[in-house]
């Protein structure tokens, strides 16, 4: 079950991000670059993430090896929830504003009856109060790989302010609830056990 909500708060989710400025109304793609990427959280501790930045600095991939929430024998309560806060710093021409428009997640979920697994992400721009959250819930016994693509509607998009270049922020989390004495897990990863999330950016012209 997937749900989407726009919130008027500033809080908490990038792993592969695709900057697509060539769309109608967007800036010259040669003038859009990723300056830096930073991350922190229980799901992406130091040393557990590899960064791949394209030669033209318009796309990057974060490969995460520890983004796993688990429960059952030998686990601690803190193992049942993991998060990763990611900050993306862009450079782009004046006169434009950007928003995160689409997101793709790949992962694995294994839960028995009595356990619910949730994958959630929240998107916001530094200094802005508005945020958008997406959530996918698994509440039936399952053992499978999953792939989710979220398309954020134009009305719900969180836009960077005109006249200032501010970072985009994303907090992604996975968590387990219910009978945590049972063995269960949910990850955000690719087939080979690394995290891969794809993000698209939407652009508009400032007045």
PDB file of C-alpha atoms in Angstrom:
ATOM      1  CA  UNK A   1       0.000   0.000   0.000  1.00  0.00           C
ATOM      2  CA  UNK A   2       1.429   3.359  -1.021  1.00  0.00           C
ATOM      3  CA  UNK A   3       0.408   6.788   0.263  1.00  0.00           C
ATOM      4  CA  UNK A   4       1.522  10.324  -0.519  1.00  0.00           C
ATOM      5  CA  UNK A   5       1.139  13.457   1.594  1.00  0.00           C
ATOM      6  CA  UNK A   6       2.179  17.113   1.434  1.00  0.00           C
ATOM      7  CA  UNK A   7       3.075  18.553   4.844  1.00  0.00           C
ATOM      8  CA  UNK A   8       3.630  22.102   6.107  1.00  0.00           C
ATOM      9  CA  UNK A   9       6.608  21.236   8.297  1.00  0.00           C
ATOM     10  CA  UNK A  10      10.337  21.169   7.811  1.00  0.00           C
ATOM     11  CA  UNK A  11      11.857  17.834   8.685  1.00  0.00           C
ATOM     12  CA  UNK A  12      12.993  14.651   7.208  1.00  0.00           C
ATOM     13  CA  UNK A  13      15.015  12.082   2.397  1.00  0.00           C
ATOM     14  CA  UNK A  14      18.972  10.779  -2.518  1.00  0.00           C
ATOM     15  CA  UNK A  15      20.650   7.678  -3.745  1.00  0.00           C
ATOM     16  CA  UNK A  16      20.816   7.815  -7.524  1.00  0.00           C
ATOM     17  CA  UNK A  17      19.762  11.280  -8.639  1.00  0.00           C
ATOM     18  CA  UNK A  18      19.220  12.258 -12.233  1.00  0.00           C
ATOM     19  CA  UNK A  19      19.248  15.979 -12.983  1.00  0.00           C
ATOM     20  CA  UNK A  20      17.130  16.497 -16.102  1.00  0.00           C
ATOM     21  CA  UNK A  21      17.240  20.208 -16.904  1.00  0.00           C
ATOM     22  CA  UNK A  22      16.708  19.795 -20.633  1.00  0.00           C
ATOM     23  CA  UNK A  23      12.910  19.745 -20.295  1.00  0.00           C
ATOM     24  CA  UNK A  24      10.771  22.630 -21.502  1.00  0.00           C
ATOM     25  CA  UNK A  25      11.253  25.635 -19.226  1.00  0.00           C
ATOM     26  CA  UNK A  26      14.448  24.273 -17.690  1.00  0.00           C
ATOM     27  CA  UNK A  27      17.944  25.787 -17.692  1.00  0.00           C
ATOM     28  CA  UNK A  28      20.719  24.889 -20.109  1.00  0.00           C
ATOM     29  CA  UNK A  29      21.819  21.388 -19.032  1.00  0.00           C
ATOM     30  CA  UNK A  30      25.456  22.451 -19.416  1.00  0.00           C
ATOM     31  CA  UNK A  31      24.926  24.966 -16.592  1.00  0.00           C
ATOM     32  CA  UNK A  32      23.518  22.505 -14.041  1.00  0.00           C
ATOM     33  CA  UNK A  33      25.987  20.638 -11.824  1.00  0.00           C
ATOM     34  CA  UNK A  34      26.102  18.740  -8.544  1.00  0.00           C
ATOM     35  CA  UNK A  35      28.611  20.507  -6.320  1.00  0.00           C
ATOM     36  CA  UNK A  36      28.594  18.084  -3.398  1.00  0.00           C
ATOM     37  CA  UNK A  37      26.641  15.318  -1.689  1.00  0.00           C
ATOM     38  CA  UNK A  38      26.629  14.708   2.048  1.00  0.00           C
ATOM     39  CA  UNK A  39      24.875  12.021   4.089  1.00  0.00           C
ATOM     40  CA  UNK A  40      24.477  10.778   7.647  1.00  0.00           C
ATOM     41  CA  UNK A  41      22.259   8.378   9.560  1.00  0.00           C
ATOM     42  CA  UNK A  42      21.931   4.915  11.026  1.00  0.00           C
ATOM     43  CA  UNK A  43      21.264   3.512   7.550  1.00  0.00           C
ATOM     44  CA  UNK A  44      24.305   5.167   5.993  1.00  0.00           C
ATOM     45  CA  UNK A  45      27.105   5.424   8.579  1.00  0.00           C
ATOM     46  CA  UNK A  46      30.538   6.690   7.577  1.00  0.00           C
ATOM     47  CA  UNK A  47      32.360   4.203   5.382  1.00  0.00           C
ATOM     48  CA  UNK A  48      29.214   2.345   4.272  1.00  0.00           C
ATOM     49  CA  UNK A  49      28.397   4.485   1.227  1.00  0.00           C
ATOM     50  CA  UNK A  50      30.133   4.715  -2.137  1.00  0.00           C
ATOM     51  CA  UNK A  51      29.492   7.752  -4.341  1.00  0.00           C
ATOM     52  CA  UNK A  52      29.584   7.689  -8.139  1.00  0.00           C
ATOM     53  CA  UNK A  53      29.332  11.062  -9.877  1.00  0.00           C
ATOM     54  CA  UNK A  54      28.954  11.265 -13.646  1.00  0.00           C
ATOM     55  CA  UNK A  55      31.655  12.991 -15.694  1.00  0.00           C
ATOM     56  CA  UNK A  56      29.377  15.949 -16.384  1.00  0.00           C
ATOM     57  CA  UNK A  57      28.325  16.167 -12.699  1.00  0.00           C
ATOM     58  CA  UNK A  58      24.644  15.863 -13.529  1.00  0.00           C
ATOM     59  CA  UNK A  59      23.944  12.398 -12.099  1.00  0.00           C
ATOM     60  CA  UNK A  60      25.205  10.454  -9.121  1.00  0.00           C
ATOM     61  CA  UNK A  61      24.691   7.135  -7.428  1.00  0.00           C
ATOM     62  CA  UNK A  62      25.053   6.294  -3.746  1.00  0.00           C
ATOM     63  CA  UNK A  63      25.674   2.613  -3.048  1.00  0.00           C
ATOM     64  CA  UNK A  64      24.706   1.757   0.533  1.00  0.00           C
ATOM     65  CA  UNK A  65      25.665  -1.492   2.228  1.00  0.00           C
ATOM     66  CA  UNK A  66      23.998  -1.064   5.652  1.00  0.00           C
ATOM     67  CA  UNK A  67      20.525   0.320   4.901  1.00  0.00           C
ATOM     68  CA  UNK A  68      18.692  -2.613   6.529  1.00  0.00           C
ATOM     69  CA  UNK A  69      16.033  -2.672   9.263  1.00  0.00           C
ATOM     70  CA  UNK A  70      15.776  -6.054  10.999  1.00  0.00           C
ATOM     71  CA  UNK A  71      14.091  -7.812  13.906  1.00  0.00           C
ATOM     72  CA  UNK A  72      14.150 -11.183  15.616  1.00  0.00           C
ATOM     73  CA  UNK A  73      16.656 -13.162  17.690  1.00  0.00           C
ATOM     74  CA  UNK A  74      19.948 -11.372  18.247  1.00  0.00           C
ATOM     75  CA  UNK A  75      18.680  -7.933  17.195  1.00  0.00           C
ATOM     76  CA  UNK A  76      18.154  -4.775  19.241  1.00  0.00           C
ATOM     77  CA  UNK A  77      15.085  -2.542  19.165  1.00  0.00           C
ATOM     78  CA  UNK A  78      17.178   0.115  17.392  1.00  0.00           C
ATOM     79  CA  UNK A  79      17.816  -2.352  14.547  1.00  0.00           C
ATOM     80  CA  UNK A  80      14.130  -2.170  13.591  1.00  0.00           C
ATOM     81  CA  UNK A  81      14.450   1.370  12.197  1.00  0.00           C
ATOM     82  CA  UNK A  82      17.161   2.847   9.974  1.00  0.00           C
ATOM     83  CA  UNK A  83      17.324   6.221   8.247  1.00  0.00           C
ATOM     84  CA  UNK A  84      19.588   8.192   5.934  1.00  0.00           C
ATOM     85  CA  UNK A  85      19.634  11.982   5.639  1.00  0.00           C
ATOM     86  CA  UNK A  86      21.055  13.160   2.314  1.00  0.00           C
ATOM     87  CA  UNK A  87      21.852  16.711   1.244  1.00  0.00           C
ATOM     88  CA  UNK A  88      22.333  17.651  -2.394  1.00  0.00           C
ATOM     89  CA  UNK A  89      24.070  20.908  -3.320  1.00  0.00           C
ATOM     90  CA  UNK A  90      23.436  22.070  -6.886  1.00  0.00           C
ATOM     91  CA  UNK A  91      24.703  24.928  -8.986  1.00  0.00           C
ATOM     92  CA  UNK A  92      22.405  26.286 -11.695  1.00  0.00           C
ATOM     93  CA  UNK A  93      21.679  29.616 -13.428  1.00  0.00           C
ATOM     94  CA  UNK A  94      19.795  32.420 -11.749  1.00  0.00           C
ATOM     95  CA  UNK A  95      16.156  32.735 -12.714  1.00  0.00           C
ATOM     96  CA  UNK A  96      15.238  29.096 -12.109  1.00  0.00           C
ATOM     97  CA  UNK A  97      13.755  27.063  -9.271  1.00  0.00           C
ATOM     98  CA  UNK A  98      13.881  23.273  -8.890  1.00  0.00           C
ATOM     99  CA  UNK A  99      11.823  20.553  -7.211  1.00  0.00           C
ATOM    100  CA  UNK A 100      12.182  16.805  -6.805  1.00  0.00           C
ATOM    101  CA  UNK A 101       9.654  15.310  -9.218  1.00  0.00           C
ATOM    102  CA  UNK A 102      10.166  11.537  -9.187  1.00  0.00           C
ATOM    103  CA  UNK A 103      11.806   8.857  -7.067  1.00  0.00           C
ATOM    104  CA  UNK A 104      12.535   5.181  -7.609  1.00  0.00           C
ATOM    105  CA  UNK A 105      13.413   2.725  -4.837  1.00  0.00           C
ATOM    106  CA  UNK A 106      14.607  -0.864  -5.092  1.00  0.00           C
ATOM    107  CA  UNK A 107      14.865  -3.155  -2.108  1.00  0.00           C
ATOM    108  CA  UNK A 108      13.973  -6.397  -0.387  1.00  0.00           C
ATOM    109  CA  UNK A 109      11.342  -7.175   2.231  1.00  0.00           C
ATOM    110  CA  UNK A 110      10.792 -10.338   4.268  1.00  0.00           C
ATOM    111  CA  UNK A 111       8.102 -10.270   6.962  1.00  0.00           C
ATOM    112  CA  UNK A 112       5.946 -12.918   8.687  1.00  0.00           C
ATOM    113  CA  UNK A 113       2.373 -12.455   9.917  1.00  0.00           C
ATOM    114  CA  UNK A 114       2.232  -9.920  12.735  1.00  0.00           C
ATOM    115  CA  UNK A 115       5.006  -7.662  11.405  1.00  0.00           C
ATOM    116  CA  UNK A 116       4.589  -4.556   9.227  1.00  0.00           C
ATOM    117  CA  UNK A 117       7.405  -3.103   7.110  1.00  0.00           C
ATOM    118  CA  UNK A 118       7.427   0.529   5.968  1.00  0.00           C
ATOM    119  CA  UNK A 119       9.647   2.408   3.530  1.00  0.00           C
ATOM    120  CA  UNK A 120       9.206   6.179   3.751  1.00  0.00           C
ATOM    121  CA  UNK A 121      10.866   9.319   2.397  1.00  0.00           C
ATOM    122  CA  UNK A 122      10.400  13.028   3.035  1.00  0.00           C
ATOM    123  CA  UNK A 123      11.641  15.774   0.722  1.00  0.00           C
ATOM    124  CA  UNK A 124      12.268  19.444   1.454  1.00  0.00           C
ATOM    125  CA  UNK A 125      14.433  22.409   0.528  1.00  0.00           C
ATOM    126  CA  UNK A 126      16.650  24.013   3.181  1.00  0.00           C
ATOM    127  CA  UNK A 127      14.944  27.034   4.699  1.00  0.00           C
ATOM    128  CA  UNK A 128      11.504  26.072   3.361  1.00  0.00           C
ATOM    129  CA  UNK A 129       8.646  24.930   5.620  1.00  0.00           C
ATOM    130  CA  UNK A 130       6.769  22.837   3.072  1.00  0.00           C
ATOM    131  CA  UNK A 131       7.685  19.187   2.665  1.00  0.00           C
ATOM    132  CA  UNK A 132       6.345  16.163   0.814  1.00  0.00           C
ATOM    133  CA  UNK A 133       6.326  12.596   2.140  1.00  0.00           C
ATOM    134  CA  UNK A 134       5.794   9.248   0.425  1.00  0.00           C
ATOM    135  CA  UNK A 135       5.233   5.926   2.151  1.00  0.00           C
ATOM    136  CA  UNK A 136       4.969   2.286   1.097  1.00  0.00           C
ATOM    137  CA  UNK A 137       3.618  -0.218   3.641  1.00  0.00           C
ATOM    138  CA  UNK A 138       3.923  -4.017   3.545  1.00  0.00           C
ATOM    139  CA  UNK A 139       1.464  -5.561   6.026  1.00  0.00           C
ATOM    140  CA  UNK A 140       1.020  -9.100   4.687  1.00  0.00           C
ATOM    141  CA  UNK A 141       3.499 -11.977   4.967  1.00  0.00           C
ATOM    142  CA  UNK A 142       5.952 -11.677   2.066  1.00  0.00           C
ATOM    143  CA  UNK A 143       9.473 -12.521   0.943  1.00  0.00           C
ATOM    144  CA  UNK A 144      10.318 -10.545  -2.187  1.00  0.00           C
ATOM    145  CA  UNK A 145      12.337  -7.897  -3.962  1.00  0.00           C
ATOM    146  CA  UNK A 146      10.401  -4.682  -4.518  1.00  0.00           C
ATOM    147  CA  UNK A 147      10.643  -1.627  -6.742  1.00  0.00           C
ATOM    148  CA  UNK A 148       8.671   1.569  -6.173  1.00  0.00           C
ATOM    149  CA  UNK A 149       8.435   4.670  -8.332  1.00  0.00           C
ATOM    150  CA  UNK A 150       6.856   7.792  -6.844  1.00  0.00           C
ATOM    151  CA  UNK A 151       5.687  10.598  -9.104  1.00  0.00           C
ATOM    152  CA  UNK A 152       5.160  13.824  -7.158  1.00  0.00           C
ATOM    153  CA  UNK A 153       2.275  15.855  -8.545  1.00  0.00           C
ATOM    154  CA  UNK A 154       2.893  19.412  -9.698  1.00  0.00           C
ATOM    155  CA  UNK A 155       0.574  20.731  -6.978  1.00  0.00           C
ATOM    156  CA  UNK A 156       2.515  18.919  -4.226  1.00  0.00           C
ATOM    157  CA  UNK A 157       6.039  19.789  -5.361  1.00  0.00           C
ATOM    158  CA  UNK A 158       8.329  21.617  -2.947  1.00  0.00           C
ATOM    159  CA  UNK A 159      10.179  24.330  -4.883  1.00  0.00           C
ATOM    160  CA  UNK A 160      13.487  25.989  -4.094  1.00  0.00           C
ATOM    161  CA  UNK A 161      13.105  29.749  -3.580  1.00  0.00           C
ATOM    162  CA  UNK A 162      13.894  32.144  -6.394  1.00  0.00           C
ATOM    163  CA  UNK A 163      17.015  34.233  -5.936  1.00  0.00           C
ATOM    164  CA  UNK A 164      18.820  31.681  -3.746  1.00  0.00           C
ATOM    165  CA  UNK A 165      20.538  28.357  -4.447  1.00  0.00           C
ATOM    166  CA  UNK A 166      19.665  26.121  -1.485  1.00  0.00           C
ATOM    167  CA  UNK A 167      20.324  22.405  -0.888  1.00  0.00           C
ATOM    168  CA  UNK A 168      17.714  19.745  -1.481  1.00  0.00           C
ATOM    169  CA  UNK A 169      17.215  17.467   1.526  1.00  0.00           C
ATOM    170  CA  UNK A 170      15.846  13.954   1.715  1.00  0.00           C
ATOM    171  CA  UNK A 171      15.386  11.652   4.673  1.00  0.00           C
ATOM    172  CA  UNK A 172      14.687   8.050   3.714  1.00  0.00           C
ATOM    173  CA  UNK A 173      13.832   5.467   6.342  1.00  0.00           C
ATOM    174  CA  UNK A 174      12.852   1.821   6.643  1.00  0.00           C
ATOM    175  CA  UNK A 175      11.231   0.408   9.773  1.00  0.00           C
ATOM    176  CA  UNK A 176       9.545  -2.674  11.205  1.00  0.00           C
ATOM    177  CA  UNK A 177       6.651  -2.617  13.669  1.00  0.00           C
ATOM    178  CA  UNK A 178       4.513  -5.256  15.368  1.00  0.00           C
ATOM    179  CA  UNK A 179       5.876  -8.477  16.844  1.00  0.00           C
ATOM    180  CA  UNK A 180       9.593  -7.730  16.704  1.00  0.00           C
ATOM    181  CA  UNK A 181      10.500 -11.043  18.341  1.00  0.00           C
ATOM    182  CA  UNK A 182      10.006 -12.587  14.886  1.00  0.00           C
ATOM    183  CA  UNK A 183      12.742 -12.554  12.242  1.00  0.00           C
ATOM    184  CA  UNK A 184      12.029  -9.910   9.590  1.00  0.00           C
ATOM    185  CA  UNK A 185      13.843  -7.342   7.483  1.00  0.00           C
ATOM    186  CA  UNK A 186      13.358  -4.565   4.945  1.00  0.00           C
ATOM    187  CA  UNK A 187      16.110  -2.957   2.900  1.00  0.00           C
ATOM    188  CA  UNK A 188      16.433  -0.214   0.350  1.00  0.00           C
ATOM    189  CA  UNK A 189      18.915  -1.706  -2.106  1.00  0.00           C
ATOM    190  CA  UNK A 190      19.579  -3.003  -5.579  1.00  0.00           C
ATOM    191  CA  UNK A 191      19.721  -6.629  -6.625  1.00  0.00           C
ATOM    192  CA  UNK A 192      23.353  -6.948  -5.549  1.00  0.00           C
ATOM    193  CA  UNK A 193      22.620  -5.638  -2.057  1.00  0.00           C
ATOM    194  CA  UNK A 194      23.360  -1.962  -2.541  1.00  0.00           C
ATOM    195  CA  UNK A 195      20.916   0.881  -2.317  1.00  0.00           C
ATOM    196  CA  UNK A 196      19.748   2.519  -5.513  1.00  0.00           C
ATOM    197  CA  UNK A 197      17.240   5.334  -5.513  1.00  0.00           C
ATOM    198  CA  UNK A 198      16.574   7.395  -8.624  1.00  0.00           C
ATOM    199  CA  UNK A 199      15.454  10.988  -8.347  1.00  0.00           C
ATOM    200  CA  UNK A 200      14.273  13.337 -11.100  1.00  0.00           C
ATOM    201  CA  UNK A 201      14.246  17.102 -10.810  1.00  0.00           C
ATOM    202  CA  UNK A 202      11.542  19.400 -12.163  1.00  0.00           C
ATOM    203  CA  UNK A 203      12.378  23.002 -13.139  1.00  0.00           C
ATOM    204  CA  UNK A 204      10.395  26.212 -13.510  1.00  0.00           C
ATOM    205  CA  UNK A 205      11.194  29.809 -14.421  1.00  0.00           C
ATOM    206  CA  UNK A 206      11.206  32.412 -11.663  1.00  0.00           C
ATOM    207  CA  UNK A 207       9.030  35.505 -12.150  1.00  0.00           C
TER     208      UNK A 207
END
